[in-house]
CSV table of C-alpha atoms in Angstrom, one decimal:
chain,number,residue,atom,x,y,z
A,823,MET,CA,27.5,-16.9,-52.2
A,824,ASN,CA,27.3,-20.6,-52.5
A,825,TYR,CA,26.8,-21.4,-48.9
A,826,THR,CA,24.9,-24.7,-48.2
A,827,LEU,CA,23.0,-24.9,-45.0
A,828,GLN,CA,24.0,-28.0,-43.0
A,829,PHE,CA,22.1,-28.5,-39.8
A,830,GLY,CA,23.5,-32.0,-39.4
A,831,PRO,CA,26.5,-31.0,-37.2
A,832,ILE,CA,24.1,-28.9,-35.0
A,833,TRP,CA,21.9,-32.0,-34.5
A,834,ASP,CA,24.9,-34.0,-33.6
A,835,ASN,CA,25.6,-31.5,-30.8
A,836,ARG,CA,22.1,-31.4,-29.6
A,837,ALA,CA,23.1,-32.7,-26.1
A,838,LEU,CA,25.4,-29.7,-25.7
A,839,ILE,CA,22.8,-27.3,-26.9
A,840,LEU,CA,20.2,-28.7,-24.6
A,841,ASP,CA,22.6,-28.6,-21.7
A,842,GLY,CA,23.4,-25.0,-22.5
A,843,PHE,CA,19.7,-24.1,-22.8
A,844,VAL,CA,19.0,-25.7,-19.4
A,845,THR,CA,21.9,-23.7,-17.9
A,846,THR,CA,20.5,-20.5,-19.4
A,847,ILE,CA,17.1,-21.3,-17.9
A,848,LEU,CA,18.5,-22.1,-14.5
A,849,LEU,CA,20.8,-19.1,-14.5
A,850,SER,CA,17.9,-16.8,-15.5
A,851,ALA,CA,15.5,-18.4,-13.0
A,852,ALA,CA,17.9,-18.1,-10.1
A,853,ALA,CA,18.8,-14.5,-11.0
A,854,LEU,CA,15.1,-13.7,-11.4
A,855,VAL,CA,14.2,-14.9,-7.9
A,856,LEU,CA,17.1,-13.0,-6.4
A,857,ALA,CA,16.3,-9.9,-8.5
A,858,ILE,CA,12.7,-9.9,-7.3
A,859,LEU,CA,13.8,-10.2,-3.7
A,860,ILE,CA,16.3,-7.4,-4.1
A,861,GLY,CA,13.8,-5.3,-6.0
A,862,VAL,CA,11.1,-5.7,-3.4
A,863,VAL,CA,13.4,-4.8,-0.5
A,864,VAL,CA,15.2,-1.9,-2.2
A,865,GLY,CA,12.0,-0.6,-3.9
A,866,THR,CA,10.1,-0.7,-0.6
A,867,ALA,CA,12.9,1.1,1.2
A,868,ALA,CA,12.6,3.9,-1.4
A,869,THR,CA,9.1,4.6,-0.2
A,870,ALA,CA,9.9,4.4,3.5
A,871,GLN,CA,9.2,7.4,5.9
A,872,GLY,CA,12.8,7.5,7.1
A,873,ARG,CA,15.6,9.3,5.3
A,874,THR,CA,18.2,6.6,5.7
A,875,PRO,CA,16.4,3.7,3.9
A,876,ARG,CA,15.5,6.1,1.1
A,877,LEU,CA,19.1,7.2,0.6
A,878,LEU,CA,20.4,3.7,0.8
A,879,SER,CA,17.9,2.6,-1.8
A,880,ILE,CA,18.9,5.5,-4.2
A,881,ALA,CA,22.5,4.7,-3.7
A,882,TYR,CA,22.0,1.0,-4.5
A,883,VAL,CA,19.9,1.7,-7.6
A,884,GLU,CA,22.2,4.3,-9.0
A,885,SER,CA,25.4,2.4,-8.4
A,886,MET,CA,24.2,-1.0,-9.8
A,887,ARG,CA,22.4,0.4,-12.8
A,888,ASN,CA,25.3,2.6,-13.8
A,889,ILE,CA,27.9,-0.1,-14.1
A,890,PRO,CA,27.8,-2.2,-17.3
A,891,LEU,CA,26.6,-5.7,-16.8
A,892,LEU,CA,29.8,-7.1,-18.4
A,893,ILE,CA,31.8,-5.4,-15.7
A,894,HIS,CA,29.5,-6.9,-13.0
A,895,MET,CA,30.4,-10.3,-14.5
A,896,TYR,CA,34.2,-9.6,-14.5
A,897,PHE,CA,34.1,-8.1,-11.1
A,898,TRP,CA,32.4,-11.0,-9.4
A,899,TYR,CA,34.4,-13.7,-11.2
A,900,ASN,CA,37.8,-12.1,-11.8
A,901,GLY,CA,37.8,-9.2,-9.4
A,902,LEU,CA,36.7,-11.3,-6.4
A,903,ALA,CA,38.5,-14.5,-7.6
A,904,PHE,CA,39.9,-15.1,-4.2
A,905,LEU,CA,36.4,-15.8,-2.9
A,906,LYS,CA,36.3,-18.8,-5.3
A,907,ILE,CA,32.6,-18.3,-6.0
A,908,PRO,CA,31.6,-20.8,-8.8
A,909,ALA,CA,31.2,-19.2,-12.2
A,910,PHE,CA,27.5,-20.0,-12.3
A,911,TRP,CA,26.8,-18.2,-9.0
A,912,CYS,CA,29.0,-15.2,-10.1
A,913,GLY,CA,26.7,-15.0,-13.1
A,914,VAL,CA,23.6,-15.2,-10.9
A,915,LEU,CA,25.1,-12.5,-8.6
A,916,GLY,CA,26.0,-10.1,-11.4
A,917,LEU,CA,22.7,-10.5,-13.1
A,918,SER,CA,20.5,-10.3,-10.0
A,919,LEU,CA,22.3,-7.3,-8.5
A,920,TYR,CA,22.1,-5.5,-11.8
A,921,SER,CA,18.5,-6.4,-12.7
A,922,GLY,CA,17.4,-6.0,-9.1
A,923,ALA,CA,18.1,-2.3,-9.4
A,924,TYR,CA,15.6,-2.1,-12.3
A,925,VAL,CA,13.0,-4.2,-10.5
A,926,ALA,CA,13.5,-1.9,-7.4
A,927,GLU,CA,12.6,1.2,-9.6
A,928,ILE,CA,9.5,-0.6,-10.8
A,929,VAL,CA,8.4,-1.7,-7.4
A,930,ARG,CA,8.9,1.8,-6.1
A,931,SER,CA,6.6,3.2,-8.8
A,932,GLY,CA,4.1,0.4,-8.2
A,933,ILE,CA,3.9,1.2,-4.5
A,934,GLY,CA,3.6,4.9,-5.5
A,935,SER,CA,0.6,4.1,-7.7
A,936,VAL,CA,-1.4,2.8,-4.7
A,937,PRO,CA,-3.3,5.6,-3.1
A,938,ARG,CA,-1.7,6.7,0.2
A,939,GLY,CA,-5.0,6.3,2.0
A,940,GLN,CA,-4.9,2.5,1.4
A,941,ARG,CA,-1.8,2.1,3.6
A,942,GLN,CA,-3.3,4.5,6.2
A,943,ALA,CA,-6.5,2.6,6.3
A,944,ALA,CA,-4.6,-0.7,6.8
A,945,LEU,CA,-2.4,0.9,9.6
A,946,ALA,CA,-5.5,2.5,11.2
A,947,SER,CA,-7.1,-0.9,11.6
A,948,GLY,CA,-4.2,-2.2,13.7
A,949,LEU,CA,-2.1,-4.0,11.0
A,950,THR,CA,1.6,-3.6,11.3
A,951,ASN,CA,3.6,-1.9,8.6
A,952,ALA,CA,4.7,-5.2,7.2
A,953,GLN,CA,1.1,-6.6,7.2
A,954,ALA,CA,-0.2,-3.4,5.5
A,955,MET,CA,2.3,-3.8,2.7
A,956,LEU,CA,1.8,-7.5,2.3
A,957,PHE,CA,-2.0,-7.7,2.4
A,958,VAL,CA,-3.0,-4.3,1.1
A,959,VAL,CA,-0.3,-2.4,-0.8
A,960,TYR,CA,1.7,-5.1,-2.7
A,961,PRO,CA,-1.3,-7.0,-4.1
A,962,GLN,CA,-2.5,-3.7,-5.7
A,963,ALA,CA,1.0,-2.6,-6.8
A,964,ILE,CA,1.7,-5.9,-8.6
A,965,ARG,CA,-1.2,-5.5,-10.9
A,966,ALA,CA,0.1,-2.1,-12.0
A,967,ILE,CA,3.6,-3.2,-12.6
A,968,ILE,CA,3.3,-6.6,-14.3
A,969,PRO,CA,3.9,-5.1,-17.8
A,970,SER,CA,7.1,-3.3,-16.8
A,971,LEU,CA,8.2,-6.4,-14.9
A,972,ALA,CA,7.7,-8.5,-18.0
A,973,SER,CA,10.0,-6.3,-19.9
A,974,VAL,CA,12.7,-6.4,-17.2
A,975,PHE,CA,12.4,-10.2,-17.0
A,976,SER,CA,12.9,-10.7,-20.7
A,977,GLN,CA,15.8,-8.3,-20.6
A,978,LEU,CA,17.3,-10.4,-17.8
A,979,ILE,CA,17.0,-13.6,-19.9
A,980,LYS,CA,18.7,-11.9,-22.8
A,981,ASP,CA,21.4,-10.4,-20.5
A,982,SER,CA,22.2,-13.8,-19.1
A,983,SER,CA,24.1,-14.5,-22.3
A,984,LEU,CA,26.8,-12.2,-20.9
A,985,ALA,CA,27.6,-14.9,-18.3
A,986,SER,CA,29.3,-16.8,-21.1
A,987,VAL,CA,32.3,-14.5,-20.8
A,988,ILE,CA,33.0,-15.9,-17.3
A,989,ALA,CA,32.8,-19.5,-18.6
A,990,VAL,CA,29.2,-20.2,-17.5
A,991,ALA,CA,28.3,-23.0,-19.9
A,992,ASP,CA,25.0,-21.4,-21.0
A,993,ILE,CA,23.6,-21.7,-24.5
A,994,THR,CA,25.7,-18.7,-25.8
A,995,TYR,CA,28.9,-20.4,-24.4
A,996,GLN,CA,28.0,-23.7,-26.0
A,997,ALA,CA,27.1,-22.0,-29.3
A,998,SER,CA,30.5,-20.5,-29.6
A,999,ALA,CA,32.1,-23.9,-28.6
A,1000,ILE,CA,30.1,-25.7,-31.3
A,1001,GLU,CA,30.9,-23.0,-33.8
A,1002,GLY,CA,34.6,-23.5,-33.1
A,1003,GLN,CA,34.3,-27.3,-33.6
A,1004,THR,CA,32.0,-27.4,-36.6
A,1005,PHE,CA,32.4,-24.0,-38.4
A,1006,ARG,CA,28.6,-24.0,-39.0
A,1007,THR,CA,28.4,-20.4,-37.7
A,1008,PHE,CA,25.1,-19.4,-39.3
A,1009,GLU,CA,23.3,-22.6,-38.4
A,1010,ILE,CA,24.3,-22.6,-34.7
A,1011,TYR,CA,23.5,-19.0,-34.2
A,1012,ILE,CA,20.1,-19.2,-35.9
A,1013,THR,CA,19.3,-22.1,-33.6
A,1014,VAL,CA,20.3,-20.1,-30.6
A,1015,CYS,CA,18.3,-17.1,-31.8
A,1016,LEU,CA,15.2,-19.3,-32.0
A,1017,LEU,CA,15.7,-20.8,-28.6
A,1018,TYR,CA,16.1,-17.3,-26.9
A,1019,LEU,CA,13.2,-16.0,-28.9
A,1020,ALA,CA,11.0,-19.0,-27.7
A,1021,LEU,CA,12.1,-18.6,-24.1
A,1022,VAL,CA,11.7,-14.8,-23.8
A,1023,THR,CA,8.3,-14.9,-25.7
A,1024,LEU,CA,7.0,-17.6,-23.4
A,1025,VAL,CA,7.9,-15.7,-20.2
A,1026,SER,CA,6.7,-12.3,-21.3
A,1027,GLN,CA,3.5,-13.6,-22.8
A,1028,THR,CA,2.7,-15.6,-19.7
A,1029,LEU,CA,3.1,-12.4,-17.6
A,1030,THR,CA,1.0,-10.3,-20.0
A,1031,ILE,CA,-1.8,-12.9,-19.9
A,1032,LEU,CA,-1.7,-12.9,-16.1
A,1033,SER,CA,-1.9,-9.1,-16.0
A,1034,GLY,CA,-4.7,-9.1,-18.5
A,1035,THR,CA,-7.0,-11.4,-16.7
A,1036,ARG,CA,-6.2,-10.4,-13.1
A,1037,GLY,CA,-6.1,-6.6,-13.3
A,1038,ASP,CA,-9.9,-6.1,-13.4
A,1039,GLY,CA,-10.4,-4.7,-9.9
A,1040,LEU,CA,-7.8,-2.0,-10.3
A,1041,THR,CA,-8.6,-0.8,-13.8
A,1042,ARG,CA,-12.2,-0.5,-12.8
A,1043,ARG,CA,-11.3,1.5,-9.7
A,1044,VAL,CA,-9.2,3.8,-11.8
A,1045,ALA,CA,-12.0,4.2,-14.3
A,1046,ASP,CA,-14.4,5.1,-11.6
A,1047,ALA,CA,-12.2,7.8,-10.0
B,744,MET,CA,-30.0,11.1,35.0
B,745,ALA,CA,-28.3,11.2,31.6
B,746,ALA,CA,-26.5,14.4,32.7
B,747,ALA,CA,-25.3,12.8,35.9
B,748,LEU,CA,-23.9,9.9,33.9
B,749,LYS,CA,-22.1,12.3,31.6
B,750,VAL,CA,-20.5,14.2,34.5
B,751,ASN,CA,-19.2,11.0,35.9
B,752,ALA,CA,-17.8,9.9,32.6
B,753,MET,CA,-16.0,13.3,32.3
B,754,ASP,CA,-13.8,12.4,35.2
B,755,THR,CA,-11.9,9.8,33.0
B,756,PRO,CA,-11.8,11.2,29.5
B,757,THR,CA,-11.2,8.7,26.7
B,758,ILE,CA,-9.1,11.0,24.7
B,759,VAL,CA,-7.0,13.8,26.1
B,760,ILE,CA,-5.3,16.2,23.6
B,761,ASP,CA,-2.9,18.5,25.4
B,762,GLY,CA,-1.0,21.4,23.7
B,763,VAL,CA,-0.5,19.6,20.4
B,764,SER,CA,1.5,21.4,17.7
B,765,LYS,CA,2.6,20.3,14.3
B,766,ALA,CA,4.3,21.8,11.3
B,767,TYR,CA,5.3,20.8,7.8
B,768,GLY,CA,8.7,22.4,7.6
B,769,ALA,CA,8.0,26.1,8.4
B,770,THR,CA,4.2,25.8,7.9
B,771,PRO,CA,2.3,25.3,11.1
B,772,VAL,CA,-0.7,23.0,10.7
B,773,LEU,CA,-1.7,22.6,14.3
B,774,ARG,CA,-1.0,25.2,17.0
B,775,ASN,CA,-1.3,24.3,20.6
B,776,CYS,CA,-4.5,22.3,20.4
B,777,SER,CA,-6.1,21.0,23.6
B,778,THR,CA,-9.4,19.3,24.2
B,779,LYS,CA,-10.8,16.2,25.9
B,780,ILE,CA,-13.4,13.7,24.7
B,781,ALA,CA,-15.3,11.8,27.4
B,782,LYS,CA,-16.5,8.2,27.1
B,783,GLY,CA,-19.7,8.1,25.1
B,784,GLU,CA,-19.3,11.7,23.9
B,785,VAL,CA,-19.9,12.7,20.3
B,786,VAL,CA,-17.7,15.6,19.2
B,787,VAL,CA,-18.0,17.3,15.9
B,788,VAL,CA,-15.0,19.0,14.5
B,789,CYS,CA,-15.6,21.7,11.9
B,790,GLY,CA,-13.9,24.6,10.2
B,791,PRO,CA,-12.7,25.8,6.9
B,792,SER,CA,-10.6,23.6,4.7
B,793,GLY,CA,-6.9,23.7,5.7
B,794,SER,CA,-7.8,24.5,9.3
B,795,GLY,CA,-6.1,21.3,10.5
B,796,LYS,CA,-9.2,19.4,11.5
B,797,SER,CA,-8.3,16.2,9.5
B,798,THR,CA,-4.7,16.4,10.7
B,799,LEU,CA,-5.8,16.7,14.3
B,800,ILE,CA,-8.1,13.7,14.1
B,801,LYS,CA,-5.3,11.6,12.4
B,802,CYS,CA,-3.0,12.5,15.3
B,803,ILE,CA,-5.3,10.7,17.7
B,804,ASN,CA,-4.4,7.3,16.2
B,805,GLY,CA,-0.9,8.2,15.3
B,806,LEU,CA,-1.4,8.3,11.5
B,807,GLU,CA,0.1,11.8,11.6
B,808,PRO,CA,3.0,12.5,13.9
B,809,PHE,CA,3.1,15.7,15.9
B,810,GLN,CA,6.1,17.6,17.2
B,811,SER,CA,5.0,18.8,20.6
B,812,GLY,CA,2.2,18.3,23.1
B,813,SER,CA,0.7,15.0,24.0
B,814,ILE,CA,-2.3,12.8,23.2
B,815,THR,CA,-3.5,10.0,25.3
B,816,VAL,CA,-6.2,7.5,24.4
B,817,GLU,CA,-7.5,5.5,27.4
B,818,GLY,CA,-4.4,6.5,29.2
B,819,VAL,CA,-2.0,5.4,26.5
B,820,GLU,CA,0.4,8.0,25.2
B,821,VAL,CA,0.1,8.0,21.4
B,822,GLY,CA,3.3,9.9,20.6
B,823,SER,CA,5.5,7.8,22.8
B,824,PRO,CA,8.0,5.6,20.9
B,825,ARG,CA,7.3,2.9,23.5
B,826,THR,CA,3.7,2.7,22.6
B,827,ASN,CA,2.6,-0.3,20.5
B,828,LEU,CA,0.7,1.7,17.9
B,829,PRO,CA,-0.9,-1.3,16.1
B,830,LYS,CA,-2.3,-2.5,19.4
B,831,LEU,CA,-3.6,0.9,20.3
B,832,ARG,CA,-5.2,1.4,16.8
B,833,MET,CA,-7.2,-1.8,17.2
B,834,ARG,CA,-9.2,0.1,19.9
B,835,ILE,CA,-9.7,3.1,17.6
B,836,GLY,CA,-11.8,2.7,14.5
B,837,MET,CA,-11.3,5.1,11.6
B,838,VAL,CA,-13.5,6.0,8.6
B,839,PHE,CA,-12.0,8.0,5.8
B,840,GLN,CA,-13.3,10.6,3.3
B,841,HIS,CA,-12.5,8.4,0.3
B,842,PHE,CA,-13.6,5.1,2.0
B,843,GLU,CA,-10.3,3.4,1.3
B,844,LEU,CA,-11.9,0.0,0.9
B,845,TYR,CA,-9.3,-2.5,-0.4
B,846,PRO,CA,-10.3,-2.8,-4.1
B,847,HIS,CA,-8.8,-6.3,-4.5
B,848,MET,CA,-11.0,-7.8,-1.8
B,849,THR,CA,-14.7,-8.3,-1.4
B,850,ALA,CA,-16.7,-6.4,1.2
B,851,LEU,CA,-16.6,-9.4,3.5
B,852,GLU,CA,-12.8,-9.8,3.1
B,853,ASN,CA,-12.4,-6.1,3.7
B,854,ILE,CA,-14.1,-6.4,7.1
B,855,MET,CA,-12.3,-9.7,8.0
B,856,LEU,CA,-8.7,-8.7,7.2
B,857,ALA,CA,-7.8,-6.8,10.4
B,858,GLN,CA,-9.9,-9.2,12.6
B,859,VAL,CA,-7.8,-12.1,11.4
B,860,ARG,CA,-4.4,-10.5,11.0
B,861,ALA,CA,-4.4,-8.0,13.8
B,862,LEU,CA,-6.8,-9.3,16.3
B,863,LYS,CA,-6.0,-13.0,15.5
B,864,ARG,CA,-9.6,-14.0,15.5
B,865,SER,CA,-10.3,-17.3,13.8
B,866,ARG,CA,-11.6,-17.0,10.2
B,867,ALA,CA,-15.0,-18.5,11.2
B,868,GLU,CA,-15.4,-16.1,14.1
B,869,ALA,CA,-14.3,-13.1,11.9
B,870,GLU,CA,-16.7,-14.1,9.1
B,871,ALA,CA,-19.6,-14.4,11.5
B,872,ARG,CA,-18.8,-11.0,13.0
B,873,SER,CA,-18.4,-9.5,9.5
B,874,ARG,CA,-21.7,-10.8,8.3
B,875,SER,CA,-23.6,-9.5,11.3
B,876,LEU,CA,-22.0,-6.1,10.9
B,877,LEU,CA,-22.9,-6.0,7.2
B,878,LYS,CA,-26.5,-6.8,8.3
B,879,ARG,CA,-26.3,-3.9,10.7
B,880,VAL,CA,-25.4,-1.5,8.0
B,881,GLY,CA,-28.0,-3.0,5.7
B,882,LEU,CA,-25.6,-4.6,3.2
B,883,GLU,CA,-25.7,-8.3,4.0
B,884,ALA,CA,-26.5,-9.0,0.4
B,885,LYS,CA,-23.3,-7.3,-0.7
B,886,ALA,CA,-20.9,-9.5,1.2
B,887,ASP,CA,-19.2,-10.9,-2.0
B,888,ALA,CA,-19.3,-7.6,-3.9
B,889,LYS,CA,-16.0,-5.9,-4.8
B,890,PRO,CA,-15.9,-2.2,-3.8
B,891,ALA,CA,-15.9,-1.2,-7.5
B,892,ASN,CA,-19.4,-2.6,-7.7
B,893,LEU,CA,-20.8,-0.7,-4.8
B,894,SER,CA,-22.1,2.9,-4.7
B,895,GLY,CA,-20.2,5.5,-2.7
B,896,GLY,CA,-22.7,5.3,0.1
B,897,GLN,CA,-22.5,1.5,0.2
B,898,GLN,CA,-18.7,1.6,0.2
B,899,GLN,CA,-18.7,4.0,3.2
B,900,ARG,CA,-21.2,1.8,5.1
B,901,VAL,CA,-18.9,-1.2,4.5
B,902,ALA,CA,-16.0,1.0,5.7
B,903,ILE,CA,-17.9,1.8,8.9
B,904,ALA,CA,-18.6,-1.9,9.4
B,905,ARG,CA,-14.8,-2.6,8.8
B,906,ALA,CA,-13.9,-0.1,11.5
B,907,LEU,CA,-16.5,-1.5,13.9
B,908,ALA,CA,-15.3,-5.1,13.4
B,909,LEU,CA,-12.5,-4.7,15.9
B,910,ASP,CA,-14.9,-3.6,18.6
B,911,PRO,CA,-13.3,-0.2,19.0
B,912,GLN,CA,-13.7,2.0,22.1
B,913,VAL,CA,-13.5,5.1,19.9
B,914,MET,CA,-14.6,5.9,16.3
B,915,LEU,CA,-12.9,8.6,14.3
B,916,PHE,CA,-14.6,9.9,11.2
B,917,ASP,CA,-12.7,12.1,8.7
B,918,GLU,CA,-15.2,13.9,6.5
B,919,PRO,CA,-17.2,10.7,6.0
B,920,THR,CA,-19.8,12.2,3.7
B,921,SER,CA,-17.7,14.8,1.8
B,922,ALA,CA,-17.0,12.5,-1.2
B,923,LEU,CA,-20.6,11.3,-1.5
B,924,ASP,CA,-23.3,12.2,-3.9
B,925,PRO,CA,-26.0,14.2,-2.0
B,926,GLU,CA,-28.6,11.4,-2.2
B,927,MET,CA,-26.2,9.0,-0.5
B,928,ILE,CA,-25.3,11.2,2.5
B,929,SER,CA,-28.3,10.3,4.6
B,930,GLU,CA,-27.7,6.5,4.4
B,931,VAL,CA,-24.3,7.0,5.9
B,932,LEU,CA,-25.4,9.6,8.5
B,933,ASP,CA,-28.2,7.2,9.6
B,934,VAL,CA,-25.6,4.6,10.4
B,935,MET,CA,-23.6,7.1,12.4
B,936,ILE,CA,-26.6,8.4,14.2
B,937,GLU,CA,-27.5,4.9,15.3
B,938,LEU,CA,-23.9,4.4,16.4
B,939,ALA,CA,-24.0,7.6,18.5
B,940,GLY,CA,-27.3,6.3,20.0
B,941,ASP,CA,-25.6,3.1,21.1
B,942,GLY,CA,-23.2,5.2,23.2
B,943,MET,CA,-20.1,5.0,20.9
B,944,THR,CA,-17.4,7.6,21.7
B,945,MET,CA,-17.0,9.5,18.4
B,946,ALA,CA,-14.9,12.3,16.9
B,947,VAL,CA,-16.4,13.4,13.6
B,948,VAL,CA,-14.9,15.9,11.2
B,949,THR,CA,-17.8,17.0,9.1
B,950,HIS,CA,-19.6,20.0,7.5
B,951,GLU,CA,-23.0,18.3,8.1
B,952,MET,CA,-24.4,20.7,10.7
B,953,GLY,CA,-27.7,18.9,10.7
B,954,PHE,CA,-25.9,15.8,12.0
B,955,ALA,CA,-24.1,18.0,14.5
B,956,ARG,CA,-27.3,19.5,15.8
B,957,ARG,CA,-28.9,16.1,16.1
B,958,VAL,CA,-26.3,14.0,17.8
B,959,ALA,CA,-23.3,16.0,18.8
B,960,ASP,CA,-22.6,16.8,22.4
B,961,ARG,CA,-19.9,19.3,21.6
B,962,VAL,CA,-18.7,21.2,18.6
B,963,ILE,CA,-15.1,22.1,18.1
B,964,PHE,CA,-14.4,24.9,15.6
B,965,MET,CA,-10.9,25.1,14.1
B,966,ASP,CA,-9.2,27.8,12.0
B,967,GLN,CA,-5.6,28.0,10.9
B,968,GLY,CA,-4.5,25.2,13.1
B,969,CYS,CA,-6.1,26.5,16.3
B,970,ILE,CA,-9.0,25.3,18.2
B,971,VAL,CA,-10.9,28.6,18.2
B,972,GLU,CA,-14.1,27.3,19.8
B,973,ASP,CA,-14.9,24.3,21.9
B,974,ALA,CA,-18.4,24.5,23.2
B,975,ALA,CA,-21.5,22.5,24.0
B,976,LYS,CA,-23.7,22.1,20.8
B,977,GLU,CA,-26.5,24.4,22.0
B,978,GLN,CA,-24.1,27.1,22.9
B,979,PHE,CA,-22.2,26.8,19.6
B,980,PHE,CA,-25.2,27.1,17.4
B,981,ALA,CA,-27.1,29.7,19.4
B,982,ALA,CA,-24.2,32.1,20.0
B,983,PRO,CA,-20.8,31.2,18.7
B,984,ALA,CA,-18.2,33.2,20.7
B,985,SER,CA,-15.8,34.1,17.9
B,986,GLU,CA,-16.4,36.2,14.9
B,987,ARG,CA,-14.7,33.6,12.7
B,988,ALA,CA,-17.1,30.8,13.8
B,989,ARG,CA,-20.1,33.1,13.3
B,990,GLU,CA,-18.9,33.9,9.7
B,991,PHE,CA,-18.3,30.1,9.0
B,992,LEU,CA,-21.7,29.1,10.3
B,993,SER,CA,-23.6,31.8,8.4
B,994,LYS,CA,-21.8,30.6,5.2
B,995,ILE,CA,-22.3,26.9,5.7
B,996,LEU,CA,-26.0,27.3,6.9
B,997,ALA,CA,-26.9,29.8,4.2
B,998,HIS,CA,-26.9,27.4,1.2
């Protein structure tokens, strides 16, 4: 073992690394927004009165969750190559469809944690179903689900590295390119590890802090009951 | 003269319940229930638990669907798919056993929400109305308190103010004092008695027979999903027709 650490070649490629890091952030952010949208719609459908929305919701969650994310990536990029969707958006689609199923499960349980009478009271006062969800149910549900959401969000950021297999130039992709050029394998991957660690920690800690300071009403209500 | 007024009002009942039945799967919860509630009338619904009284009252504003029969409120068919339920519900206030104040909003915001979002009042108008209602239930000082910081009795009074904020034609009460500590029951009943005195049309599910004796016009007794007895208050308390109601009354009045 006489390996000498050389971060020089890594520093020389800092523009590529930064570019990859920005792509990772953009990819995760776009997938996150879509996953939340999917999760809210599908998760709400799971709590609907009617049978059809509930069945559709279950079908979505089960089919999306039970396919490996890597296959999602190949499917959108290679399987549907004739659609000519840019690689970046294939990555966004695969990630958001897959993570959206997990968000949906969390949203469903969050809505379930709000006492049934809350929605009834909102409806009884003349609010529409959508208004009752928006003003009464969701604001209470979100406090209950922030910790679980934080874990899905950090999972999503980590999962975004799989988009490198369909040539999305994220940080994982750039790392392997730099590795091939410089042969500084350890140095480049320790750099990438630290960058992922920083990003995921930042996102999950932000959400944890948010839930800690804003959950007062709900926790007290639960404590009183 | 009061009697004459009442007879007149009887001609156009506010609520008509006609042959309503409901079942959860094979279990019937309401069986062929029929009654009418006139404008300004206060009707107390009582009966053992599981008799269907809460379900019946929740059918009136469409919170519980029913399979057969019909309910009309001021001539509007509740069960019809063409009925705009949110619009109808704005005219029917409801108070729940567990208050159901929104825990993430202050008392004031609780009362304002439906005024602004359903009735489309301006925020200023809604706030003024909310504050005057809080004053009416004796809680003007608690406008900015969250429900978690109010006692049960105070929460229920805010809930009554919230229901009144839409200027409803009818008020439904679903066991409004059942979840309260005994010392808080009277503060809620006092508000309801005042409301009855103002001529509000009320349907009240309750075991508070003192309240029934004092303000009810009629008492409906339910058992196993049926309306067993539907009688003027005096008649109900003096000589209930059915054995089941007699038994219930002796139990509830004995302790």
